[in-house]
Coordinates of C-alpha atoms in Angstrom, one line a residue:
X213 CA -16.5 -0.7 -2.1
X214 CA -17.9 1.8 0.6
X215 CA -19.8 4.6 -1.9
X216 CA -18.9 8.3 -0.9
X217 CA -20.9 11.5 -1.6
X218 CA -20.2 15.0 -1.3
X219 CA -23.1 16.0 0.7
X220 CA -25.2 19.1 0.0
X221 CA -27.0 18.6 3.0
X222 CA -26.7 19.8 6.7
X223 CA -25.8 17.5 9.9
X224 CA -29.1 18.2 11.5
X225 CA -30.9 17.3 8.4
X226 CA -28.9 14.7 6.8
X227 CA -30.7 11.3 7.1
X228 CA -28.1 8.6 8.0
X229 CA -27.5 6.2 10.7
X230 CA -25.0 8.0 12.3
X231 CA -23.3 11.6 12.1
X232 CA -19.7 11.8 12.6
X233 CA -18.0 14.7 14.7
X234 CA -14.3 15.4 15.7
X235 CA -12.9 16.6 19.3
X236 CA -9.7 17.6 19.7
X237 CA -7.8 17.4 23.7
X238 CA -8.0 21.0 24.7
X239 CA -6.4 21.9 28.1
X240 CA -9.5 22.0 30.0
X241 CA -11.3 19.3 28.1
X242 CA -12.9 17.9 24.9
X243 CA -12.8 20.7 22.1
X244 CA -15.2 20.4 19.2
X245 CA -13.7 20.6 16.0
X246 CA -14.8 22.9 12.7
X247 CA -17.8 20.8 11.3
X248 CA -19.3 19.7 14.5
X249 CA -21.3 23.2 14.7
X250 CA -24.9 21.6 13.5
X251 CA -24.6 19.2 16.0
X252 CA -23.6 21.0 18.8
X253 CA -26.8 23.4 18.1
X254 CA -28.7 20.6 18.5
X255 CA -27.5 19.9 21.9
X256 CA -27.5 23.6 23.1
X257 CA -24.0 24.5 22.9
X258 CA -23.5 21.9 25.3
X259 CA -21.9 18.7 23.2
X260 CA -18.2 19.2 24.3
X261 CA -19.9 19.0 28.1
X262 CA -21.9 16.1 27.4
X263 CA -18.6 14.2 26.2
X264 CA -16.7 15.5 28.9
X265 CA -19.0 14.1 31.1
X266 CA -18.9 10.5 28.8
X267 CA -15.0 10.3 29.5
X268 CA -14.2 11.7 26.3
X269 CA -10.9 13.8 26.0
X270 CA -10.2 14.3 22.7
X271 CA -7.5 12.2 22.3
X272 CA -5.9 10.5 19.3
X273 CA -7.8 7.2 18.5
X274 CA -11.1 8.3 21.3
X275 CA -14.4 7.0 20.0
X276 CA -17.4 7.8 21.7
X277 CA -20.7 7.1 21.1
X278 CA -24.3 9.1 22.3
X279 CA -27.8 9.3 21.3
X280 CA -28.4 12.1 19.0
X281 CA -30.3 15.5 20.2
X282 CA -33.7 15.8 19.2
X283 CA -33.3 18.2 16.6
X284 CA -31.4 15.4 14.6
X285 CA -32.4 13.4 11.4
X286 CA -29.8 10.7 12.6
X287 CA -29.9 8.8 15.8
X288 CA -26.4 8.7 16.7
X289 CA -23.3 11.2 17.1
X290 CA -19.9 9.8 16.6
X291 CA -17.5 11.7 18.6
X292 CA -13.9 10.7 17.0
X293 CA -10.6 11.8 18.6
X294 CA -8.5 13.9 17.0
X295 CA -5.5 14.6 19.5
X296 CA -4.2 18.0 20.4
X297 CA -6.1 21.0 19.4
X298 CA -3.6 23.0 16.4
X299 CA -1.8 25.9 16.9
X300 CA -4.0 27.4 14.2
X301 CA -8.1 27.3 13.9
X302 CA -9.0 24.9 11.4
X303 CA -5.5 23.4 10.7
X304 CA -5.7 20.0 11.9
X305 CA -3.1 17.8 10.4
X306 CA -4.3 15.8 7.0
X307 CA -2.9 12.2 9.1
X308 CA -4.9 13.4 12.0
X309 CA -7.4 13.7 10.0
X310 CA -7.8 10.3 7.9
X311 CA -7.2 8.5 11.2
X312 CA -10.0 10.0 13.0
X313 CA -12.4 9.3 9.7
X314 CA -10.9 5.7 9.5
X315 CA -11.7 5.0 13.3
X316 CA -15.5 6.2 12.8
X317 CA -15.7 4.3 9.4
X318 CA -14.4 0.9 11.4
X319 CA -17.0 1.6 14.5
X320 CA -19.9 1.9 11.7
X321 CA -19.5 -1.6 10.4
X322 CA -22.8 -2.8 9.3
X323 CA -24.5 0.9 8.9
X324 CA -25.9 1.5 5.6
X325 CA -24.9 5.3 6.0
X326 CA -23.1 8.2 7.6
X327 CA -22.2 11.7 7.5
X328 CA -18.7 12.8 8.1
X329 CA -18.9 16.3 9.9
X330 CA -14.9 16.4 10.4
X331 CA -13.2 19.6 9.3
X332 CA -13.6 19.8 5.5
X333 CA -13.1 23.5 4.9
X334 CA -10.1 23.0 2.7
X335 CA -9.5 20.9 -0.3
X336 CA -6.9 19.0 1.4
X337 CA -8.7 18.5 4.6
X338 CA -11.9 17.2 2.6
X339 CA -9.4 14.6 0.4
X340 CA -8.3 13.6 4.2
X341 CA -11.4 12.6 5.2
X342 CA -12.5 10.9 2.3
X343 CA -9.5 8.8 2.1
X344 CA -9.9 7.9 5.7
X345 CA -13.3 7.3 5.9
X346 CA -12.9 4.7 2.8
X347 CA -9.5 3.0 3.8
X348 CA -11.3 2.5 7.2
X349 CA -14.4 0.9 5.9
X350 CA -12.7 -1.7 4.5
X351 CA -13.2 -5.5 5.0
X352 CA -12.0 -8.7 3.6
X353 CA -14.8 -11.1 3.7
X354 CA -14.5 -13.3 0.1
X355 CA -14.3 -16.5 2.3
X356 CA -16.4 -15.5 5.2
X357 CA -20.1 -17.1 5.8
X358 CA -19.8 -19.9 3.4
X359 CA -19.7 -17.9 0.3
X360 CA -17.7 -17.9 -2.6
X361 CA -17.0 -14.3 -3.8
X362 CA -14.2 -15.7 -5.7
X363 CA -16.8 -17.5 -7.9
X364 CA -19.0 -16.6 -11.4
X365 CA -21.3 -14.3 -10.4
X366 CA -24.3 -17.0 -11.0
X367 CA -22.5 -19.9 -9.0
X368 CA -24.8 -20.6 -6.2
X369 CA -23.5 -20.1 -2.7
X370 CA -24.8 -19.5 1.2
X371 CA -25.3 -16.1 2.5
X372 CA -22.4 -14.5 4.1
X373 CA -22.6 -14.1 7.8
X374 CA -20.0 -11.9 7.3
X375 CA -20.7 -8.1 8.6
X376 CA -20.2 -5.5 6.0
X377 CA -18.7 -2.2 6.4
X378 CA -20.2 1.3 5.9
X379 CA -22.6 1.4 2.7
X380 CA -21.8 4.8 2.1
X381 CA -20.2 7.7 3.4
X382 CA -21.3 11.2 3.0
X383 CA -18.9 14.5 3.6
X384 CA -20.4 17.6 4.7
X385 CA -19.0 20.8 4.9
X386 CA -17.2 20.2 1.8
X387 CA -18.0 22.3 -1.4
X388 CA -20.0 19.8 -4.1
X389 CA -20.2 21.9 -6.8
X390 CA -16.5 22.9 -6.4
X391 CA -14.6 21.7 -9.3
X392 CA -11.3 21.4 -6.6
X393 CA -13.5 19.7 -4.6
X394 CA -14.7 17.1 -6.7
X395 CA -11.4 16.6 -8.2
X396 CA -9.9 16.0 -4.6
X397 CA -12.7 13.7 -3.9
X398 CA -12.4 11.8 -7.1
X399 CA -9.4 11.1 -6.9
X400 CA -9.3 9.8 -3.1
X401 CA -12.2 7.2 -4.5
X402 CA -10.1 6.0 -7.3
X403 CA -7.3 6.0 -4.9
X404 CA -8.4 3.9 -2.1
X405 CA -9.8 1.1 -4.4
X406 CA -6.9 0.2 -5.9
X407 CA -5.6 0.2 -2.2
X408 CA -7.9 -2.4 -1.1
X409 CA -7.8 -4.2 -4.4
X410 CA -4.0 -4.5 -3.0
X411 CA -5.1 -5.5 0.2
X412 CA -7.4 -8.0 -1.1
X413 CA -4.6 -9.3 -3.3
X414 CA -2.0 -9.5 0.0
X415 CA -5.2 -11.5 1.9
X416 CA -6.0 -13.8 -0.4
X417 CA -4.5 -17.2 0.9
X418 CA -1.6 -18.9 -1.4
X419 CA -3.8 -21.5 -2.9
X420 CA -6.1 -18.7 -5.1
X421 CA -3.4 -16.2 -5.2
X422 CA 0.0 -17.7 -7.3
X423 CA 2.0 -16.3 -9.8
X424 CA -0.6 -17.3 -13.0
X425 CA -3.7 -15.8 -11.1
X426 CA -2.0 -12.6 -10.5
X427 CA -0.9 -11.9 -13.6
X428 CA -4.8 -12.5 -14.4
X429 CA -5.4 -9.9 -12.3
X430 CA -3.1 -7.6 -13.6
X431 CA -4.3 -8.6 -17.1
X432 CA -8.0 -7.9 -16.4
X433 CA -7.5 -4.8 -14.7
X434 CA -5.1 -3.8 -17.3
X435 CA -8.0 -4.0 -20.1
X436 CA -10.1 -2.2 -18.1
X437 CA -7.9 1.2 -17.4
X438 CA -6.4 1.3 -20.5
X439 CA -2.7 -0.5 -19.3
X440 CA -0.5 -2.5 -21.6
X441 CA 0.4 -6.1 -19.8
X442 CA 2.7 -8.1 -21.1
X443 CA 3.3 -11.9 -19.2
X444 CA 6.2 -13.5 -19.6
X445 CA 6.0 -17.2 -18.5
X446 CA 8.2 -19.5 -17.7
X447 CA 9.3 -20.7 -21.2
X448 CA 9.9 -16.7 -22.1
X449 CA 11.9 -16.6 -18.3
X450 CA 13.8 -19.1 -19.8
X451 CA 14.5 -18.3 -23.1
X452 CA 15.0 -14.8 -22.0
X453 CA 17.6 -16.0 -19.1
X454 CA 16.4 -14.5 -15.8
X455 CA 17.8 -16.9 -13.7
X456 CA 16.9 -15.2 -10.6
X457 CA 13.1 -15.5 -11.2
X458 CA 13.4 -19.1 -12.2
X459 CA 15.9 -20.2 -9.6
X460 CA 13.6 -18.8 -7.0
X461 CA 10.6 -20.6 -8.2
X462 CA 11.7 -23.8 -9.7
X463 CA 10.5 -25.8 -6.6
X464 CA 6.8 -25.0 -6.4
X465 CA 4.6 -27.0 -9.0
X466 CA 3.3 -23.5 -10.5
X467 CA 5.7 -21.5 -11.8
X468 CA 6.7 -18.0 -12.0
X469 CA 5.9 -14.9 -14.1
X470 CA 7.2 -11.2 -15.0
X471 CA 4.7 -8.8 -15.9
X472 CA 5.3 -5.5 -17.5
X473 CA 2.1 -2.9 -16.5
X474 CA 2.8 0.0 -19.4
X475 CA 1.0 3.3 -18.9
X476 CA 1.9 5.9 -21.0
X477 CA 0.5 9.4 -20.9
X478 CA 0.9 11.0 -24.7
X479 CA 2.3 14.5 -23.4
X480 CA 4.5 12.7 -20.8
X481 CA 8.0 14.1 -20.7
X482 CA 9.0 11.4 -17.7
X483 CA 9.1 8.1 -17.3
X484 CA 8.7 6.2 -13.7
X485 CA 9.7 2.5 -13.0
X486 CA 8.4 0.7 -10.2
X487 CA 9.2 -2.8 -9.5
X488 CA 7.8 -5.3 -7.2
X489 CA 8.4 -8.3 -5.1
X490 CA 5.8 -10.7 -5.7
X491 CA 6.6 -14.2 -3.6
X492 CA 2.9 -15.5 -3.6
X493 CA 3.9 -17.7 -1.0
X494 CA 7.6 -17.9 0.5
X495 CA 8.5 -20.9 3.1
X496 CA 11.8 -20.2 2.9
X497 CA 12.4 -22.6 -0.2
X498 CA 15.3 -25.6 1.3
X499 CA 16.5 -22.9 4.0
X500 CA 13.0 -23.7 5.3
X501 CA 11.6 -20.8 7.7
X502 CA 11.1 -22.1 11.2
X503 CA 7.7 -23.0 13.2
X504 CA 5.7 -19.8 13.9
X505 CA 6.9 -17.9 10.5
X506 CA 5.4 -19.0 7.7
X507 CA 2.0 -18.3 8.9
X508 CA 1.6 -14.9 7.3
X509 CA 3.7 -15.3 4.8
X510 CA 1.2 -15.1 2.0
X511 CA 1.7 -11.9 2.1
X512 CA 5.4 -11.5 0.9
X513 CA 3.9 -10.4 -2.7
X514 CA 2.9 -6.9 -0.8
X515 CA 5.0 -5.1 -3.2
X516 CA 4.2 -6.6 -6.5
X517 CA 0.1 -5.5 -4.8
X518 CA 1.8 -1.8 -4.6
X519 CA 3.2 -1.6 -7.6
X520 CA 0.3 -3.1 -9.4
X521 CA -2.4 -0.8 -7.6
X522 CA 0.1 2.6 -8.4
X523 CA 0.3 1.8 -11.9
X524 CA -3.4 1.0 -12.7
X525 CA -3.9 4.3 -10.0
X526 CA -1.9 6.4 -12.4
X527 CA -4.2 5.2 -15.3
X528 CA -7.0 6.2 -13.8
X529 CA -6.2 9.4 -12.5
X530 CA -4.7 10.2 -15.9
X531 CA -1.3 11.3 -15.2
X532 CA 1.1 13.2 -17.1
X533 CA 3.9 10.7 -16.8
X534 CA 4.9 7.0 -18.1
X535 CA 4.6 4.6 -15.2
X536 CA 5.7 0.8 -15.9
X537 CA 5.0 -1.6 -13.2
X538 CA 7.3 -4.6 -12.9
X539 CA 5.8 -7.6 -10.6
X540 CA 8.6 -10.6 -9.9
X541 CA 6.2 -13.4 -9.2
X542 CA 6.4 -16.7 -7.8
X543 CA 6.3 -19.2 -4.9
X544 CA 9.4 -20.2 -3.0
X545 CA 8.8 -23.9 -2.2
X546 CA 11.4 -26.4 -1.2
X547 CA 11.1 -29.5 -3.5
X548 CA 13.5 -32.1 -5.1
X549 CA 13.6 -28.9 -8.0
X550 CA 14.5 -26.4 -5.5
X551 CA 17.1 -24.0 -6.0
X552 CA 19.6 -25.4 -2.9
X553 CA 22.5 -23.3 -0.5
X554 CA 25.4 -23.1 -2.7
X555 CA 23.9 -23.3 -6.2
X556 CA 24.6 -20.3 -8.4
X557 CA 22.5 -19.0 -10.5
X558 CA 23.4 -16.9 -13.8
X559 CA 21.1 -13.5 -13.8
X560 CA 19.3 -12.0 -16.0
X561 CA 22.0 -9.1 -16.5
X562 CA 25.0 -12.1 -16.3
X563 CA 26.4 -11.8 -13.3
X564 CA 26.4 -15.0 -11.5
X565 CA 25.1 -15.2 -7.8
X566 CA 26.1 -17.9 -5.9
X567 CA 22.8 -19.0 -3.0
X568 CA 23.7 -19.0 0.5
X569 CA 20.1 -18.7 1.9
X570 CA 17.1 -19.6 -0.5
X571 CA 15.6 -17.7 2.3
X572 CA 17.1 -14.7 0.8
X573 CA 14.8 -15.2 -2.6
X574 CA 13.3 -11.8 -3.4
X575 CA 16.4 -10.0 -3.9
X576 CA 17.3 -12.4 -6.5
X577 CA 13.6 -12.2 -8.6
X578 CA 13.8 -8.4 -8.2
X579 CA 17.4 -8.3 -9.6
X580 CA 16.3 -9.5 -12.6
X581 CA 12.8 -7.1 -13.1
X582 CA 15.5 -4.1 -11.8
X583 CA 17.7 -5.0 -14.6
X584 CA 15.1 -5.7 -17.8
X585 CA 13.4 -2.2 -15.9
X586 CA 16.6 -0.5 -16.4
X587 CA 17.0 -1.4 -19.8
X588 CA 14.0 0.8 -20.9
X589 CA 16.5 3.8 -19.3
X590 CA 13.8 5.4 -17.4
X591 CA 14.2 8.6 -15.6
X592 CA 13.9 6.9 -11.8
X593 CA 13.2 3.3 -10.5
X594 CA 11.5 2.4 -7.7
X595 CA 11.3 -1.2 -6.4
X596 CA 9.2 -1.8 -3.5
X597 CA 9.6 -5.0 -1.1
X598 CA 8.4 -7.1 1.7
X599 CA 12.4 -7.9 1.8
X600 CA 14.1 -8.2 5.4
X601 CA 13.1 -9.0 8.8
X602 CA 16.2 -6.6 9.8
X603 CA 14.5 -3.7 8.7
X604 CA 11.5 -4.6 11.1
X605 CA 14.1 -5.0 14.0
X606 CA 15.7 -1.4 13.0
X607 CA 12.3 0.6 12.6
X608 CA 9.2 -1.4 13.8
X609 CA 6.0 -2.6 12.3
X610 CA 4.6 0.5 11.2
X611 CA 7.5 2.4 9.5
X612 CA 9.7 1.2 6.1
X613 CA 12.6 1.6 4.9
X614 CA 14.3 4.0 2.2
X615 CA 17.6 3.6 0.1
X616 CA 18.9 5.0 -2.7
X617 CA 21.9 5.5 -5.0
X618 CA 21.0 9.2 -4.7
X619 CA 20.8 11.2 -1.6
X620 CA 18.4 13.8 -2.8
X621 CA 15.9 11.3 -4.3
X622 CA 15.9 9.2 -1.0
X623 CA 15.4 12.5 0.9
X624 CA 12.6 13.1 -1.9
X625 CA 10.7 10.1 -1.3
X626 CA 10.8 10.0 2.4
X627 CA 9.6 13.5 2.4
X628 CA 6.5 12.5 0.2
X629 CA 5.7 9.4 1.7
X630 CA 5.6 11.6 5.2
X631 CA 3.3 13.8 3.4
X632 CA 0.8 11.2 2.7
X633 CA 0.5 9.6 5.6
X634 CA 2.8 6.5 5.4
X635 CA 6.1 6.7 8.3
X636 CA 9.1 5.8 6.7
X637 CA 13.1 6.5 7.7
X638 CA 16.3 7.1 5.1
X639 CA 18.9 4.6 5.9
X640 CA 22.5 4.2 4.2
X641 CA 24.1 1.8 2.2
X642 CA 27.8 1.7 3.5
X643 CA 29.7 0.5 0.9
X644 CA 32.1 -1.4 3.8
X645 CA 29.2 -3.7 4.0
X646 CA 29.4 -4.7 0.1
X647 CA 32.5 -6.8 0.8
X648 CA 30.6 -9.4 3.1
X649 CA 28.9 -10.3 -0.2
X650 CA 32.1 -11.3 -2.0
X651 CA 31.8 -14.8 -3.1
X652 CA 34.5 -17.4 -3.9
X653 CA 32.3 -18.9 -6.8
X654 CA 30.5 -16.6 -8.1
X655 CA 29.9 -12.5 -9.0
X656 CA 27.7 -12.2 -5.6
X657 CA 26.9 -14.0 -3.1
X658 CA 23.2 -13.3 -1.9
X659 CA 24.0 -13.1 1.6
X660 CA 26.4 -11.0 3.2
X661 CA 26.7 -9.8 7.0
X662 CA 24.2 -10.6 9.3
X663 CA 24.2 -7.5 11.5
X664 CA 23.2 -4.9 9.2
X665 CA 21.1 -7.0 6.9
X666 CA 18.6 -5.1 5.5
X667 CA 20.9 -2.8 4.4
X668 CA 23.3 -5.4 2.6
X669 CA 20.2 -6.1 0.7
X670 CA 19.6 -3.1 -0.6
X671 CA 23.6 -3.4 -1.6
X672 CA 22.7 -6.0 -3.1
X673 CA 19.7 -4.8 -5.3
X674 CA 22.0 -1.6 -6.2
X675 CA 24.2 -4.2 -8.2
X676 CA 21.1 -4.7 -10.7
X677 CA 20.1 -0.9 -11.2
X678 CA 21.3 0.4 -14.9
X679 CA 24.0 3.3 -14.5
X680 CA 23.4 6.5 -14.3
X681 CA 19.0 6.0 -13.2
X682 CA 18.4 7.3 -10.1
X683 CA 16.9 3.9 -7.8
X684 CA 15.1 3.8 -4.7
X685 CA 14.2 1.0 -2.7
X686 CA 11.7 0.4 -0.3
X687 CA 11.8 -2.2 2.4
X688 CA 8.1 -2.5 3.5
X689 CA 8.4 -5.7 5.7
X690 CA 6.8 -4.3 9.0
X691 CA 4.0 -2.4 7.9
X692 CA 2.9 -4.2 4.6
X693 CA 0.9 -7.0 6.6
X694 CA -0.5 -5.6 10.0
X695 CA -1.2 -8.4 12.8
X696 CA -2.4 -6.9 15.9
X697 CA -5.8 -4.6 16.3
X698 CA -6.9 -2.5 13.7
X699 CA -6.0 1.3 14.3
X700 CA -6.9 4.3 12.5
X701 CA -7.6 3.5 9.2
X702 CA -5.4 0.0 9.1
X703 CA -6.6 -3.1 9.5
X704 CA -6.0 -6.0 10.6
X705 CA -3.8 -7.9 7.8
X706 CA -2.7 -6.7 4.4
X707 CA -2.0 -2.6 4.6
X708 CA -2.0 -1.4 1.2
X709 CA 1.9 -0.3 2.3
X710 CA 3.7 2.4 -0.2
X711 CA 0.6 2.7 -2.9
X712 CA 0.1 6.1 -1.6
X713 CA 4.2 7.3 -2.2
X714 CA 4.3 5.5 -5.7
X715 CA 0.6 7.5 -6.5
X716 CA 2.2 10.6 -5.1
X717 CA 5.4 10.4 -6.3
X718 CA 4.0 10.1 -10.1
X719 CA 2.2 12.8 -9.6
X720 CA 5.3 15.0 -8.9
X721 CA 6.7 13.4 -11.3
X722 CA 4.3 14.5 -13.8
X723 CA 4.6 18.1 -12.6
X724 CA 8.2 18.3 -13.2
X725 CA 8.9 17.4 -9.7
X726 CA 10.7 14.1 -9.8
X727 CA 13.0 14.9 -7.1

């Protein structure tokens, strides 16, 4: 993990490899932004020509690299674009912000240090940067080079030829001694490494990452923060009938889990439920995906990785609330054991859902975890889910979907997950589409209209939620697992998706704020 200082020193004298600037697109031209001041001293007052004359604008995404003035201890200026100049002096939007930082921290791969002169003036804008600069230094490199990171630490192994991101980042203009300051900073670190422990969860290929390792994950990192993990395996699935979990994974050779994450605050008045969707690998099970889709699909336990890194978050950030974590895992596999089209399967809660699509699996191992979650009758459930290619056609790769059984808690957490950073859209759930789901057989079907889709799911799911809880449900299938060029502060493969909402969200929710 990249290592990040607050920074007592000035640009011209800070030692590093490079020093980081921002420029906004003015009307006439490249505008420095607040921060840049040092550096622009040390190129006369003439830095905004000199990257006017490089091309630069100022634009969203701009990166352009110079040799530093003389008067510098670093060698190289990092000009980062950070789009339209703001209305107001020094209020540069906090997105704007972490993009900019996460761009320079990805075109610094392979430095050992450098100093983030972006605007920092605020507490917010300083939290910005940091959780930019650290999202964007991220890498995934455990089976890179020839070496096993996976392995003891004393197992022998080749050096990686894998290049390594930033060392260390260091913000200036930021207040160090500031308790605000610190707090904001802290909490960004703490933050963005259970992020990328997500991410290194969503990339880790299917034959490390099943159901059993995971919940060793969760167990270890439970021990470590202080939360409660409880495992139930298949013999306790059984006995403890949650036929949607075990008719999901019954084909694959290892089997599925349920684990409980319990973190309890003693002066918390609220209690938060998230529940993920864990499918460690999903081909589709006998309604086997076709050619070109399975390829990625290791990452359709993005939501269990969410859940997981929230909870342990909370922990660690020491929040005035209960948060329980919920992760449905296994591996839908087609076999001779495989749950087939037209089976039914008796749920955890006892409705019976007959199988049109064992394609259609996460629904039914997060029906179950919504049900025992709703049991415990806490004061809002949340279940996050790589769950429907329809919600990718309806809003893209970048941008997820929200539901709810409760209009002002959908409009809640699509208003806080806009506030951190992470695009999302409220959809419906018309209840004309329920009836497509009406099954001859059975309770449910787990399939209803096609057009529509991703929000017959979420009908679906509804179905399992306890009365009278307010649920949301998030359908993170486009931007959990990014495939094209790293942007911003995403890269390429596993995103983090929705940590960031679930943290936030527990925080208003331990201010009194649930929504």
């Amino acid at each position: 993990m990249t290592a990040l200082t607050l920074s007592t020193a000035g640009a011209a004298t800070l030692r590093a490899d490079a020093l980081v600037v921002g420029v906004a697109k003015g009307v006439k031209g490249p505008v420095l932004a607040p921060g840049a001041e040092d550096v622009d001293k040390a190129f006369d007052g003439k830095l905004a020509a000199v990257l006017a004359t490089l091309g630069a604008t100022g634009a969203e995404g701009e990166l352009t690299k110079l040799p530093a003035a003389s008067g510098l201890k670093a060698p190289v200026v990092v000009a980062v674009g950070l789009g339209p100049v703001p209305d107001k002096e020094d209020a540069y939007d906090a997105e704007a912000l972490r993009r900019a930082a996460g761009t320079a921290a990805r075109a610094l791969t392979g430095s050992k240090k450098a100093g983030f002169a972006l605007p920092a003036a605020s507490v917010e804008d300083a939290a910005a940067v940091a959780e930019g600069a650290l999202l964007g230094a991220y890498a995934f490199t455990a089976y890179q080079g020839g070496e096993n990171k996976l392995a003891p630490k004393d197992a022998k192994s080749k050096d990686s030829g894998a290049k390594l991101p930033l060392a260390e980042v260091a913000l200036l203009g930021a207040k160090p001694r500031d308790k605000a300051y610190k707090a904001a900073v802290e909490r960004s670190l703490a933050l963005v490494e259970e992020i990328n422990r997500a991410r290194d969860l969503i990339n880790t290929p299917p034959n490390d990452l099943y159901p059993e390792s995971f919940a060793a994950v969760a167990t270890a990192a439970g021990k470590e923060h202080g939360v409660k993990v409880q495992v139930l395996d298949e013999k306790a699935l059984v006995k403890g009938g949650f036929g949607g979990i075990l008719g999901v994974g019954q084909g694959a050779e290892r089997g599925p889990r349920l684990v409980k994450l319990a973190y309890t605050h003693p002066k918390a008045e609220k209690t938060l439920a998230l529940v993920g969707k864990g499918i460690t690998y999903d081909s589709g099970g006998i309604s086997l995906k076709p050619a070109g889709h399975n390829e990625t699909m290791k990452c359709d336990m993005a939501g269990a990785a969410a859940v997981f890194a929230a909870v342990v978050t909370a922990a660690r950030l020491g929040l005035k609330v209960n948060v329980t974590g919920w992760l449905a895992l296994a591996e839908n596999m087609p076999s001779g054991n495989a749950t087939r089209p037209g089976d039914v399967l008796r749920m955890y809660s006892g409705k019976t859902v007959e199988v049109l699509n064992t394609d259609a699996e996460g629904r039914l191992v997060l029906a179950d975890a919504l049900t025992r979650a709703s049991e415990e009758k806490p004061d809002a459930i949340v279940d996050v889910a790589t769950l429907t290619g329809a919600m990718v056609l309806a809003l893209g790769n970048r941008t997820f979907g929200v539901m709810a059984n409760d209009d002002a808690f959908r409009t809640s957490i699509h208003e806080i997950a806009e506030e951190v950073g992470e695009p999302s859209w409220p959809m419906p759930l018309p209840a004309d589409l329920r009836k497509g789901m009406d099954s001859p057989t059975a309770d449910i079907a787990n399939m209803g209209e096609r057009m529509g889709g991703g929000l017959v799911a979420g009908l679906f799911l509804k179905e399992f939620v306890g009365e009278g809880i307010a649920w949301a449900h998030l359908d993170i299938a486009g931007p959990a697992f990014h495939e094209g060029a790293p942007y911003g502060y995403t890269p390429k493969g596993g995103t983090g998706s929705a940590v960031r909402t679930l943290v936030r969200l527990a925080e208003r929710t331990a201010d009194g704020d649930l929504g």
